[in-house]
Amino acid sequence: MVDEVTEDIIAEDSPELRHIPGNGNQILSIETHQNGKESAYAYAARLNLENLELKAEIAARVSTEQERNRLIKELVRSNRELREFASVAAHDLQAPLRKMRTFANLLAEDYGSSLKDEGLAYIRRMIDAANRMRHLIDGLLSYSCLDGEKPHFERVDLGNLIREVVSNMEMPMEQGGGLVEVNVDMVIDADPLQMGQLFQNLIHNALKFRRDDPPVVNISGIFQRNQTDSAGETGVHMAEIRVQDNGIGFDETNMDRVFAPFQRLHPVHEYKGSGMGLPICKKIVERHNGTLSAKSEKGKGTVFTVRLPVTEEVEEMMKPTGNE
């Protein structure tokens, strides 16, 4: 189209110059009207030069886009293979692990009376190690499955969901003398099963890392307008849920380890666990296009903040509670 236009302009002003080849920069430097205006030939040459530059830029962008698409496909393939490997490896490890636990229990039951205290201690350590391995495998399976499962979004009353999670944890809380206060009254579009797992892990984490005082966990929700989401998009409405405890807290210099798989800030003999609870929480929130962050001070408790985007339809249904 540009070539046609430039040829028409040249033909009107100087038909004999229509097919004269030349360097656009050279022509632009010498072809001007006496009144200082750009000549038709110079104008055409300038357009032709710009056209060549645009073609070169488009070619470069197409090449970059093709490379980006190739890398994306390669990443998708690699992630899929990694998920499959993690799943197969975890399943394959379950069978020998079950046998190890079964024979260790049989050894303790059938021959425990004939063993010395040291022998019984060895069996207990073997059973404990097998149980820890089982928790690690379960955590690995849960974590790898999240990448393969697309969240099934539906309307979820977060307050009711969290209260149901707390109700299912009544026995552990009674044993530890814990208290969980829920001040959430909001509805969002989310996967209810994944939301249940998210808040169960966060509450369990808050109750586990306790001080000598009875643990107290406060869960509050607020609604925030015109926020920036995890992708950098502005003007997004967000549901923010905070899970605050009075536990042991942690040094924020270790923040990068808190959400990393299989990372632990405390020895296993002090606090049991696989080190997968918080990484799973982070993965769930990210699958909902949200963010999970933490603020903590050693000896003074921790606040985990979940921020999830909400639709405009849900906005009118939300009743903000808590403090900004």
PDB file of C-alpha atoms in Angstrom:
ATOM      1  CA  MET A   1       0.000   0.000   0.000  1.00  0.00           C
ATOM      2  CA  VAL A   2       2.801   2.373   0.876  1.00  0.00           C
ATOM      3  CA  ASP A   3       4.611   1.571  -2.390  1.00  0.00           C
ATOM      4  CA  GLU A   4       1.465   2.357  -4.404  1.00  0.00           C
ATOM      5  CA  VAL A   5       0.975   5.673  -2.657  1.00  0.00           C
ATOM      6  CA  THR A   6       4.588   6.730  -3.123  1.00  0.00           C
ATOM      7  CA  GLU A   7       4.490   5.829  -6.823  1.00  0.00           C
ATOM      8  CA  ASP A   8       1.380   7.941  -7.352  1.00  0.00           C
ATOM      9  CA  ILE A   9       3.015  10.904  -5.635  1.00  0.00           C
ATOM     10  CA  ILE A  10       6.169  10.567  -7.731  1.00  0.00           C
ATOM     11  CA  ALA A  11       4.186  10.188 -10.942  1.00  0.00           C
ATOM     12  CA  GLU A  12       2.267  13.372 -10.308  1.00  0.00           C
ATOM     13  CA  ASP A  13       5.385  15.449  -9.656  1.00  0.00           C
ATOM     14  CA  SER A  14       8.133  13.745 -11.676  1.00  0.00           C
ATOM     15  CA  PRO A  15       7.082  10.801 -13.849  1.00  0.00           C
ATOM     16  CA  GLU A  16      10.638  10.295 -15.041  1.00  0.00           C
ATOM     17  CA  LEU A  17      11.827   9.679 -11.451  1.00  0.00           C
ATOM     18  CA  ARG A  18       9.314   6.982 -10.792  1.00  0.00           C
ATOM     19  CA  HIS A  19      11.713   4.032 -11.189  1.00  0.00           C
ATOM     20  CA  ILE A  20      15.013   5.687 -10.322  1.00  0.00           C
ATOM     21  CA  PRO A  21      16.818   3.583  -7.665  1.00  0.00           C
ATOM     22  CA  GLY A  22      18.770   5.278  -4.958  1.00  0.00           C
ATOM     23  CA  ASN A  23      19.647   5.397  -1.312  1.00  0.00           C
ATOM     24  CA  GLY A  24      16.846   6.932   0.731  1.00  0.00           C
ATOM     25  CA  ASN A  25      19.162   8.798   3.061  1.00  0.00           C
ATOM     26  CA  GLN A  26      21.093  10.347   0.169  1.00  0.00           C
ATOM     27  CA  ILE A  27      17.914  11.421  -1.594  1.00  0.00           C
ATOM     28  CA  LEU A  28      16.501  12.968   1.571  1.00  0.00           C
ATOM     29  CA  SER A  29      19.638  15.017   2.000  1.00  0.00           C
ATOM     30  CA  ILE A  30      19.475  16.621  -1.458  1.00  0.00           C
ATOM     31  CA  GLU A  31      15.888  16.499  -2.722  1.00  0.00           C
ATOM     32  CA  THR A  32      14.004  19.615  -1.555  1.00  0.00           C
ATOM     33  CA  HIS A  33      11.972  22.276  -3.278  1.00  0.00           C
ATOM     34  CA  GLN A  34      13.431  25.698  -3.639  1.00  0.00           C
ATOM     35  CA  ASN A  35      10.972  26.962  -1.059  1.00  0.00           C
ATOM     36  CA  GLY A  36      12.464  24.511   1.419  1.00  0.00           C
ATOM     37  CA  LYS A  37       9.663  21.952   1.276  1.00  0.00           C
ATOM     38  CA  GLU A  38      10.336  18.263   0.773  1.00  0.00           C
ATOM     39  CA  SER A  39      10.146  17.169  -2.863  1.00  0.00           C
ATOM     40  CA  ALA A  40       7.893  14.341  -3.982  1.00  0.00           C
ATOM     41  CA  TYR A  41      10.919  12.149  -4.700  1.00  0.00           C
ATOM     42  CA  ALA A  42      12.441  12.812  -1.276  1.00  0.00           C
ATOM     43  CA  TYR A  43       9.066  12.213   0.360  1.00  0.00           C
ATOM     44  CA  ALA A  44       8.721   8.894  -1.461  1.00  0.00           C
ATOM     45  CA  ALA A  45      12.253   7.883  -0.545  1.00  0.00           C
ATOM     46  CA  ARG A  46      11.609   8.717   3.098  1.00  0.00           C
ATOM     47  CA  LEU A  47       8.456   6.616   3.108  1.00  0.00           C
ATOM     48  CA  ASN A  48      10.309   3.787   1.441  1.00  0.00           C
ATOM     49  CA  LEU A  49      13.060   3.968   4.053  1.00  0.00           C
ATOM     50  CA  GLU A  50      10.519   3.951   6.852  1.00  0.00           C
ATOM     51  CA  ASN A  51       8.803   1.020   5.197  1.00  0.00           C
ATOM     52  CA  LEU A  52      12.067  -0.934   5.111  1.00  0.00           C
ATOM     53  CA  GLU A  53      12.714  -0.138   8.765  1.00  0.00           C
ATOM     54  CA  LEU A  54       9.208  -1.279   9.711  1.00  0.00           C
ATOM     55  CA  LYS A  55       9.655  -4.509   7.771  1.00  0.00           C
ATOM     56  CA  ALA A  56      12.927  -5.163   9.571  1.00  0.00           C
ATOM     57  CA  GLU A  57      11.309  -4.439  12.938  1.00  0.00           C
ATOM     58  CA  ILE A  58       8.361  -6.720  12.136  1.00  0.00           C
ATOM     59  CA  ALA A  59      10.717  -9.499  11.064  1.00  0.00           C
ATOM     60  CA  ALA A  60      12.656  -9.133  14.325  1.00  0.00           C
ATOM     61  CA  ARG A  61       9.460  -9.180  16.368  1.00  0.00           C
ATOM     62  CA  VAL A  62       8.138 -12.217  14.519  1.00  0.00           C
ATOM     63  CA  SER A  63      11.418 -14.006  15.196  1.00  0.00           C
ATOM     64  CA  THR A  64      11.258 -13.039  18.881  1.00  0.00           C
ATOM     65  CA  GLU A  65       7.616 -14.134  19.112  1.00  0.00           C
ATOM     66  CA  GLN A  66       8.414 -17.479  17.513  1.00  0.00           C
ATOM     67  CA  GLU A  67      11.260 -17.999  19.963  1.00  0.00           C
ATOM     68  CA  ARG A  68       9.000 -17.026  22.869  1.00  0.00           C
ATOM     69  CA  ASN A  69       6.312 -19.483  21.733  1.00  0.00           C
ATOM     70  CA  ARG A  70       8.934 -22.202  21.392  1.00  0.00           C
ATOM     71  CA  LEU A  71      10.207 -21.578  24.905  1.00  0.00           C
ATOM     72  CA  ILE A  72       6.658 -21.538  26.293  1.00  0.00           C
ATOM     73  CA  LYS A  73       5.918 -24.900  24.656  1.00  0.00           C
ATOM     74  CA  GLU A  74       9.193 -26.268  25.999  1.00  0.00           C
ATOM     75  CA  LEU A  75       8.364 -25.013  29.503  1.00  0.00           C
ATOM     76  CA  VAL A  76       4.868 -26.525  29.370  1.00  0.00           C
ATOM     77  CA  ARG A  77       6.316 -29.854  28.230  1.00  0.00           C
ATOM     78  CA  SER A  78       8.999 -29.781  30.926  1.00  0.00           C
ATOM     79  CA  ASN A  79       6.473 -28.953  33.658  1.00  0.00           C
ATOM     80  CA  ARG A  80       4.160 -31.722  32.479  1.00  0.00           C
ATOM     81  CA  GLU A  81       6.969 -34.271  32.536  1.00  0.00           C
ATOM     82  CA  LEU A  82       8.064 -33.066  35.969  1.00  0.00           C
ATOM     83  CA  ARG A  83       4.525 -33.470  37.330  1.00  0.00           C
ATOM     84  CA  GLU A  84       4.282 -36.954  35.835  1.00  0.00           C
ATOM     85  CA  PHE A  85       7.660 -37.920  37.282  1.00  0.00           C
ATOM     86  CA  ALA A  86       6.754 -36.590  40.738  1.00  0.00           C
ATOM     87  CA  SER A  87       3.436 -38.438  40.687  1.00  0.00           C
ATOM     88  CA  VAL A  88       4.911 -41.740  39.495  1.00  0.00           C
ATOM     89  CA  ALA A  89       7.850 -41.494  41.885  1.00  0.00           C
ATOM     90  CA  ALA A  90       5.578 -40.752  44.825  1.00  0.00           C
ATOM     91  CA  HIS A  91       3.243 -43.639  43.999  1.00  0.00           C
ATOM     92  CA  ASP A  92       6.140 -46.041  43.484  1.00  0.00           C
ATOM     93  CA  LEU A  93       7.594 -45.085  46.855  1.00  0.00           C
ATOM     94  CA  GLN A  94       4.333 -45.780  48.677  1.00  0.00           C
ATOM     95  CA  ALA A  95       4.467 -49.594  48.340  1.00  0.00           C
ATOM     96  CA  PRO A  96       7.936 -50.240  49.854  1.00  0.00           C
ATOM     97  CA  LEU A  97       7.241 -47.611  52.493  1.00  0.00           C
ATOM     98  CA  ARG A  98       4.053 -49.391  53.584  1.00  0.00           C
ATOM     99  CA  LYS A  99       5.960 -52.674  53.844  1.00  0.00           C
ATOM    100  CA  MET A 100       8.657 -51.038  55.947  1.00  0.00           C
ATOM    101  CA  ARG A 101       6.081 -49.610  58.363  1.00  0.00           C
ATOM    102  CA  THR A 102       4.136 -52.888  58.501  1.00  0.00           C
ATOM    103  CA  PHE A 103       7.182 -55.050  59.305  1.00  0.00           C
ATOM    104  CA  ALA A 104       8.469 -52.519  61.817  1.00  0.00           C
ATOM    105  CA  ASN A 105       5.121 -52.620  63.650  1.00  0.00           C
ATOM    106  CA  LEU A 106       5.071 -56.431  63.509  1.00  0.00           C
ATOM    107  CA  LEU A 107       8.607 -56.561  64.860  1.00  0.00           C
ATOM    108  CA  ALA A 108       7.601 -54.338  67.788  1.00  0.00           C
ATOM    109  CA  GLU A 109       4.430 -56.331  68.517  1.00  0.00           C
ATOM    110  CA  ASP A 110       5.786 -59.860  68.171  1.00  0.00           C
ATOM    111  CA  TYR A 111       9.336 -59.469  69.436  1.00  0.00           C
ATOM    112  CA  GLY A 112       9.221 -56.292  71.463  1.00  0.00           C
ATOM    113  CA  SER A 113       9.148 -58.157  74.776  1.00  0.00           C
ATOM    114  CA  SER A 114      12.395 -59.928  73.962  1.00  0.00           C
ATOM    115  CA  LEU A 115      14.228 -56.770  72.906  1.00  0.00           C
ATOM    116  CA  LYS A 116      16.180 -54.469  75.129  1.00  0.00           C
ATOM    117  CA  ASP A 117      15.210 -50.825  75.470  1.00  0.00           C
ATOM    118  CA  GLU A 118      17.835 -49.881  72.908  1.00  0.00           C
ATOM    119  CA  GLY A 119      16.306 -52.283  70.358  1.00  0.00           C
ATOM    120  CA  LEU A 120      12.812 -50.885  70.959  1.00  0.00           C
ATOM    121  CA  ALA A 121      14.191 -47.375  70.513  1.00  0.00           C
ATOM    122  CA  TYR A 122      15.615 -48.391  67.143  1.00  0.00           C
ATOM    123  CA  ILE A 123      12.210 -49.689  66.031  1.00  0.00           C
ATOM    124  CA  ARG A 124      10.468 -46.483  67.159  1.00  0.00           C
ATOM    125  CA  ARG A 125      12.981 -44.404  65.230  1.00  0.00           C
ATOM    126  CA  MET A 126      12.415 -46.561  62.152  1.00  0.00           C
ATOM    127  CA  ILE A 127       8.628 -46.126  62.414  1.00  0.00           C
ATOM    128  CA  ASP A 128       8.996 -42.373  62.935  1.00  0.00           C
ATOM    129  CA  ALA A 129      11.244 -42.106  59.882  1.00  0.00           C
ATOM    130  CA  ALA A 130       8.721 -44.061  57.802  1.00  0.00           C
ATOM    131  CA  ASN A 131       5.900 -41.785  58.950  1.00  0.00           C
ATOM    132  CA  ARG A 132       7.930 -38.693  58.047  1.00  0.00           C
ATOM    133  CA  MET A 133       8.612 -40.174  54.620  1.00  0.00           C
ATOM    134  CA  ARG A 134       4.883 -40.813  54.159  1.00  0.00           C
ATOM    135  CA  HIS A 135       4.113 -37.171  54.971  1.00  0.00           C
ATOM    136  CA  LEU A 136       6.791 -36.025  52.533  1.00  0.00           C
ATOM    137  CA  ILE A 137       5.359 -38.201  49.770  1.00  0.00           C
ATOM    138  CA  ASP A 138       1.803 -37.013  50.473  1.00  0.00           C
ATOM    139  CA  GLY A 139       3.016 -33.417  50.358  1.00  0.00           C
ATOM    140  CA  LEU A 140       4.848 -34.017  47.088  1.00  0.00           C
ATOM    141  CA  LEU A 141       1.735 -35.551  45.540  1.00  0.00           C
ATOM    142  CA  SER A 142      -0.483 -32.682  46.692  1.00  0.00           C
ATOM    143  CA  TYR A 143       1.980 -30.088  45.418  1.00  0.00           C
ATOM    144  CA  SER A 144       2.470 -31.722  42.008  1.00  0.00           C
ATOM    145  CA  CYS A 145      -1.262 -32.304  41.514  1.00  0.00           C
ATOM    146  CA  LEU A 146      -2.006 -28.588  41.916  1.00  0.00           C
ATOM    147  CA  ASP A 147      -0.182 -27.809  38.670  1.00  0.00           C
ATOM    148  CA  GLY A 148      -2.231 -30.319  36.743  1.00  0.00           C
ATOM    149  CA  GLU A 149      -5.629 -29.457  38.219  1.00  0.00           C
ATOM    150  CA  LYS A 150      -7.367 -26.354  36.941  1.00  0.00           C
ATOM    151  CA  PRO A 151      -9.389 -24.735  39.756  1.00  0.00           C
ATOM    152  CA  HIS A 152     -13.147 -25.304  39.477  1.00  0.00           C
ATOM    153  CA  PHE A 153     -14.485 -21.841  40.247  1.00  0.00           C
ATOM    154  CA  GLU A 154     -17.851 -21.357  41.897  1.00  0.00           C
ATOM    155  CA  ARG A 155     -19.428 -18.924  44.318  1.00  0.00           C
ATOM    156  CA  VAL A 156     -17.857 -19.510  47.745  1.00  0.00           C
ATOM    157  CA  ASP A 157     -18.859 -17.992  51.087  1.00  0.00           C
ATOM    158  CA  LEU A 158     -15.422 -17.712  52.678  1.00  0.00           C
ATOM    159  CA  GLY A 159     -16.749 -17.080  56.173  1.00  0.00           C
ATOM    160  CA  ASN A 160     -18.811 -20.275  56.203  1.00  0.00           C
ATOM    161  CA  LEU A 161     -15.993 -22.242  54.583  1.00  0.00           C
ATOM    162  CA  ILE A 162     -13.407 -21.130  57.156  1.00  0.00           C
ATOM    163  CA  ARG A 163     -15.779 -21.787  60.053  1.00  0.00           C
ATOM    164  CA  GLU A 164     -16.366 -25.305  58.710  1.00  0.00           C
ATOM    165  CA  VAL A 165     -12.597 -25.859  58.520  1.00  0.00           C
ATOM    166  CA  VAL A 166     -12.250 -24.703  62.142  1.00  0.00           C
ATOM    167  CA  SER A 167     -15.104 -26.982  63.206  1.00  0.00           C
ATOM    168  CA  ASN A 168     -13.274 -29.967  61.723  1.00  0.00           C
ATOM    169  CA  MET A 169     -10.200 -29.037  63.779  1.00  0.00           C
ATOM    170  CA  GLU A 170     -11.990 -28.836  67.149  1.00  0.00           C
ATOM    171  CA  MET A 171     -10.270 -31.869  68.698  1.00  0.00           C
ATOM    172  CA  PRO A 172      -6.688 -30.721  68.038  1.00  0.00           C
ATOM    173  CA  MET A 173      -7.589 -27.253  69.302  1.00  0.00           C
ATOM    174  CA  GLU A 174      -9.148 -28.613  72.475  1.00  0.00           C
ATOM    175  CA  GLN A 175      -6.067 -30.715  73.146  1.00  0.00           C
ATOM    176  CA  GLY A 176      -3.799 -27.710  72.715  1.00  0.00           C
ATOM    177  CA  GLY A 177      -6.143 -25.159  74.282  1.00  0.00           C
ATOM    178  CA  GLY A 178      -6.222 -23.089  71.092  1.00  0.00           C
ATOM    179  CA  LEU A 179      -8.760 -20.471  70.016  1.00  0.00           C
ATOM    180  CA  VAL A 180      -9.604 -19.462  66.437  1.00  0.00           C
ATOM    181  CA  GLU A 181     -11.670 -16.326  65.852  1.00  0.00           C
ATOM    182  CA  VAL A 182     -13.278 -15.922  62.428  1.00  0.00           C
ATOM    183  CA  ASN A 183     -14.358 -12.417  61.361  1.00  0.00           C
ATOM    184  CA  VAL A 184     -14.896 -12.966  57.662  1.00  0.00           C
ATOM    185  CA  ASP A 185     -18.117 -12.121  55.796  1.00  0.00           C
ATOM    186  CA  MET A 186     -17.359 -12.174  52.088  1.00  0.00           C
ATOM    187  CA  VAL A 187     -18.164 -14.160  48.971  1.00  0.00           C
ATOM    188  CA  ILE A 188     -15.757 -14.809  46.095  1.00  0.00           C
ATOM    189  CA  ASP A 189     -15.460 -17.018  43.013  1.00  0.00           C
ATOM    190  CA  ALA A 190     -12.975 -19.777  43.869  1.00  0.00           C
ATOM    191  CA  ASP A 191     -12.382 -23.518  44.034  1.00  0.00           C
ATOM    192  CA  PRO A 192     -13.993 -24.532  47.375  1.00  0.00           C
ATOM    193  CA  LEU A 193     -11.821 -27.640  47.850  1.00  0.00           C
ATOM    194  CA  GLN A 194      -8.611 -25.704  47.302  1.00  0.00           C
ATOM    195  CA  MET A 195      -9.819 -22.850  49.529  1.00  0.00           C
ATOM    196  CA  GLY A 196     -10.537 -25.395  52.270  1.00  0.00           C
ATOM    197  CA  GLN A 197      -7.038 -26.839  51.939  1.00  0.00           C
ATOM    198  CA  LEU A 198      -5.533 -23.348  51.939  1.00  0.00           C
ATOM    199  CA  PHE A 199      -7.110 -22.208  55.207  1.00  0.00           C
ATOM    200  CA  GLN A 200      -6.736 -25.593  56.882  1.00  0.00           C
ATOM    201  CA  ASN A 201      -2.980 -25.421  56.257  1.00  0.00           C
ATOM    202  CA  LEU A 202      -2.720 -21.797  57.426  1.00  0.00           C
ATOM    203  CA  ILE A 203      -4.713 -22.437  60.612  1.00  0.00           C
ATOM    204  CA  HIS A 204      -2.837 -25.661  61.346  1.00  0.00           C
ATOM    205  CA  ASN A 205       0.438 -23.801  60.860  1.00  0.00           C
ATOM    206  CA  ALA A 206      -0.663 -21.051  63.257  1.00  0.00           C
ATOM    207  CA  LEU A 207      -1.673 -23.560  65.941  1.00  0.00           C
ATOM    208  CA  LYS A 208       1.444 -25.681  65.574  1.00  0.00           C
ATOM    209  CA  PHE A 209       4.111 -22.986  65.916  1.00  0.00           C
ATOM    210  CA  ARG A 210       2.901 -21.846  69.328  1.00  0.00           C
ATOM    211  CA  ARG A 211       4.571 -20.432  72.388  1.00  0.00           C
ATOM    212  CA  ASP A 212       3.917 -21.621  75.919  1.00  0.00           C
ATOM    213  CA  ASP A 213       0.737 -19.512  76.015  1.00  0.00           C
ATOM    214  CA  PRO A 214      -2.432 -20.996  74.441  1.00  0.00           C
ATOM    215  CA  PRO A 215      -2.475 -20.207  70.728  1.00  0.00           C
ATOM    216  CA  VAL A 216      -4.909 -17.561  69.519  1.00  0.00           C
ATOM    217  CA  VAL A 217      -5.603 -17.197  65.793  1.00  0.00           C
ATOM    218  CA  ASN A 218      -7.615 -14.290  64.396  1.00  0.00           C
ATOM    219  CA  ILE A 219      -8.898 -14.501  60.821  1.00  0.00           C
ATOM    220  CA  SER A 220     -10.325 -11.289  59.353  1.00  0.00           C
ATOM    221  CA  GLY A 221     -11.424 -10.206  55.907  1.00  0.00           C
ATOM    222  CA  ILE A 222     -11.539  -6.826  54.183  1.00  0.00           C
ATOM    223  CA  PHE A 223     -12.505  -5.723  50.716  1.00  0.00           C
ATOM    224  CA  GLN A 224     -10.172  -3.413  48.804  1.00  0.00           C
ATOM    225  CA  ARG A 225     -10.963  -1.558  45.600  1.00  0.00           C
ATOM    226  CA  ASN A 226      -8.622  -0.454  42.822  1.00  0.00           C
ATOM    227  CA  GLN A 227      -5.666  -2.628  43.750  1.00  0.00           C
ATOM    228  CA  THR A 228      -2.829  -4.093  41.672  1.00  0.00           C
ATOM    229  CA  ASP A 229      -2.981  -7.850  41.093  1.00  0.00           C
ATOM    230  CA  SER A 230      -0.146 -10.368  40.767  1.00  0.00           C
ATOM    231  CA  ALA A 231       0.124  -9.711  37.012  1.00  0.00           C
ATOM    232  CA  GLY A 232       0.569  -5.964  37.535  1.00  0.00           C
ATOM    233  CA  GLU A 233      -2.941  -5.078  36.350  1.00  0.00           C
ATOM    234  CA  THR A 234      -4.347  -2.027  38.151  1.00  0.00           C
ATOM    235  CA  GLY A 235      -7.896  -1.188  39.178  1.00  0.00           C
ATOM    236  CA  VAL A 236      -8.607  -4.722  40.407  1.00  0.00           C
ATOM    237  CA  HIS A 237     -10.959  -5.387  43.320  1.00  0.00           C
ATOM    238  CA  MET A 238      -9.396  -7.690  45.916  1.00  0.00           C
ATOM    239  CA  ALA A 239     -10.552  -9.786  48.846  1.00  0.00           C
ATOM    240  CA  GLU A 240      -7.890  -9.709  51.546  1.00  0.00           C
ATOM    241  CA  ILE A 241      -7.925 -12.318  54.309  1.00  0.00           C
ATOM    242  CA  ARG A 242      -5.449 -12.125  57.171  1.00  0.00           C
ATOM    243  CA  VAL A 243      -4.534 -15.052  59.417  1.00  0.00           C
ATOM    244  CA  GLN A 244      -2.825 -13.655  62.512  1.00  0.00           C
ATOM    245  CA  ASP A 245      -1.395 -15.712  65.370  1.00  0.00           C
ATOM    246  CA  ASN A 246       0.447 -15.132  68.640  1.00  0.00           C
ATOM    247  CA  GLY A 247       2.978 -17.879  68.004  1.00  0.00           C
ATOM    248  CA  ILE A 248       6.754 -18.056  67.905  1.00  0.00           C
ATOM    249  CA  GLY A 249       7.112 -16.077  64.676  1.00  0.00           C
ATOM    250  CA  PHE A 250      10.246 -16.193  62.540  1.00  0.00           C
ATOM    251  CA  ASP A 251      13.086 -13.997  61.366  1.00  0.00           C
ATOM    252  CA  GLU A 252      12.038 -12.337  58.079  1.00  0.00           C
ATOM    253  CA  THR A 253      15.542 -12.870  56.706  1.00  0.00           C
ATOM    254  CA  ASN A 254      14.335 -16.462  56.197  1.00  0.00           C
ATOM    255  CA  MET A 255      11.303 -15.362  54.169  1.00  0.00           C
ATOM    256  CA  ASP A 256      12.551 -17.026  50.965  1.00  0.00           C
ATOM    257  CA  ARG A 257      12.608 -20.394  52.765  1.00  0.00           C
ATOM    258  CA  VAL A 258       9.125 -20.090  54.268  1.00  0.00           C
ATOM    259  CA  PHE A 259       7.313 -20.777  50.986  1.00  0.00           C
ATOM    260  CA  ALA A 260       9.960 -23.070  49.445  1.00  0.00           C
ATOM    261  CA  PRO A 261       9.133 -26.808  49.176  1.00  0.00           C
ATOM    262  CA  PHE A 262      10.670 -29.097  51.828  1.00  0.00           C
ATOM    263  CA  GLN A 263      12.317 -26.179  53.625  1.00  0.00           C
ATOM    264  CA  ARG A 264      12.103 -26.097  57.419  1.00  0.00           C
ATOM    265  CA  LEU A 265      13.049 -23.353  59.852  1.00  0.00           C
ATOM    266  CA  HIS A 266      12.975 -25.674  62.880  1.00  0.00           C
ATOM    267  CA  PRO A 267      14.306 -29.174  63.621  1.00  0.00           C
ATOM    268  CA  VAL A 268      11.828 -32.000  63.023  1.00  0.00           C
ATOM    269  CA  HIS A 269      12.023 -33.130  66.661  1.00  0.00           C
ATOM    270  CA  GLU A 270      10.701 -29.704  67.758  1.00  0.00           C
ATOM    271  CA  TYR A 271       7.896 -29.296  65.212  1.00  0.00           C
ATOM    272  CA  LYS A 272       6.728 -32.191  63.076  1.00  0.00           C
ATOM    273  CA  GLY A 273       5.801 -31.719  59.442  1.00  0.00           C
ATOM    274  CA  SER A 274       6.900 -32.193  55.860  1.00  0.00           C
ATOM    275  CA  GLY A 275       7.749 -28.574  55.003  1.00  0.00           C
ATOM    276  CA  MET A 276       5.079 -28.612  52.273  1.00  0.00           C
ATOM    277  CA  GLY A 277       2.130 -26.902  53.967  1.00  0.00           C
ATOM    278  CA  LEU A 278       2.965 -23.287  53.095  1.00  0.00           C
ATOM    279  CA  PRO A 279       4.303 -24.057  49.584  1.00  0.00           C
ATOM    280  CA  ILE A 280       0.961 -25.737  48.858  1.00  0.00           C
ATOM    281  CA  CYS A 281      -0.848 -22.653  50.199  1.00  0.00           C
ATOM    282  CA  LYS A 282       1.174 -20.383  47.936  1.00  0.00           C
ATOM    283  CA  LYS A 283       0.531 -22.600  44.930  1.00  0.00           C
ATOM    284  CA  ILE A 284      -3.235 -22.567  45.570  1.00  0.00           C
ATOM    285  CA  VAL A 285      -3.336 -18.772  45.864  1.00  0.00           C
ATOM    286  CA  GLU A 286      -1.280 -18.329  42.695  1.00  0.00           C
ATOM    287  CA  ARG A 287      -3.635 -20.695  40.857  1.00  0.00           C
ATOM    288  CA  HIS A 288      -6.385 -18.225  41.798  1.00  0.00           C
ATOM    289  CA  ASN A 289      -4.338 -15.284  40.412  1.00  0.00           C
ATOM    290  CA  GLY A 290      -3.737 -14.002  43.927  1.00  0.00           C
ATOM    291  CA  THR A 291      -0.819 -13.455  46.282  1.00  0.00           C
ATOM    292  CA  LEU A 292       0.237 -14.879  49.645  1.00  0.00           C
ATOM    293  CA  SER A 293       2.617 -12.922  51.858  1.00  0.00           C
ATOM    294  CA  ALA A 294       3.764 -12.954  55.467  1.00  0.00           C
ATOM    295  CA  LYS A 295       4.941 -10.514  58.109  1.00  0.00           C
ATOM    296  CA  SER A 296       6.549 -11.841  61.239  1.00  0.00           C
ATOM    297  CA  GLU A 297       8.773 -11.055  64.170  1.00  0.00           C
ATOM    298  CA  LYS A 298      10.522 -13.719  66.145  1.00  0.00           C
ATOM    299  CA  GLY A 299       8.693 -14.344  69.418  1.00  0.00           C
ATOM    300  CA  LYS A 300       5.754 -12.071  68.491  1.00  0.00           C
ATOM    301  CA  GLY A 301       3.661 -14.042  66.035  1.00  0.00           C
ATOM    302  CA  THR A 302       2.982 -13.999  62.313  1.00  0.00           C
ATOM    303  CA  VAL A 303       0.393 -12.544  59.922  1.00  0.00           C
ATOM    304  CA  PHE A 304      -0.265 -14.360  56.654  1.00  0.00           C
ATOM    305  CA  THR A 305      -2.135 -12.257  54.106  1.00  0.00           C
ATOM    306  CA  VAL A 306      -4.109 -13.845  51.274  1.00  0.00           C
ATOM    307  CA  ARG A 307      -5.180 -11.486  48.470  1.00  0.00           C
ATOM    308  CA  LEU A 308      -7.594 -12.807  45.853  1.00  0.00           C
ATOM    309  CA  PRO A 309      -9.167 -10.929  42.922  1.00  0.00           C
ATOM    310  CA  VAL A 310     -12.976 -10.731  42.816  1.00  0.00           C
ATOM    311  CA  THR A 311     -15.405 -10.084  39.986  1.00  0.00           C
ATOM    312  CA  GLU A 312     -17.606  -7.003  39.752  1.00  0.00           C
ATOM    313  CA  GLU A 313     -20.652  -9.224  40.331  1.00  0.00           C
ATOM    314  CA  VAL A 314     -19.224 -10.363  43.650  1.00  0.00           C
ATOM    315  CA  GLU A 315     -18.220  -6.850  44.730  1.00  0.00           C
ATOM    316  CA  GLU A 316     -21.777  -5.845  45.633  1.00  0.00           C
ATOM    317  CA  MET A 317     -22.228  -8.974  47.733  1.00  0.00           C
ATOM    318  CA  MET A 318     -19.191  -8.384  49.898  1.00  0.00           C
ATOM    319  CA  LYS A 319     -19.475  -6.792  53.321  1.00  0.00           C
ATOM    320  CA  PRO A 320     -16.020  -5.568  54.392  1.00  0.00           C
ATOM    321  CA  THR A 321     -15.065  -6.353  57.982  1.00  0.00           C
ATOM    322  CA  GLY A 322     -11.975  -5.807  60.051  1.00  0.00           C
ATOM    323  CA  ASN A 323      -9.547  -2.913  59.881  1.00  0.00           C
ATOM    324  CA  GLU A 324      -7.750  -1.560  56.838  1.00  0.00           C
TER     325      GLU A 324
END
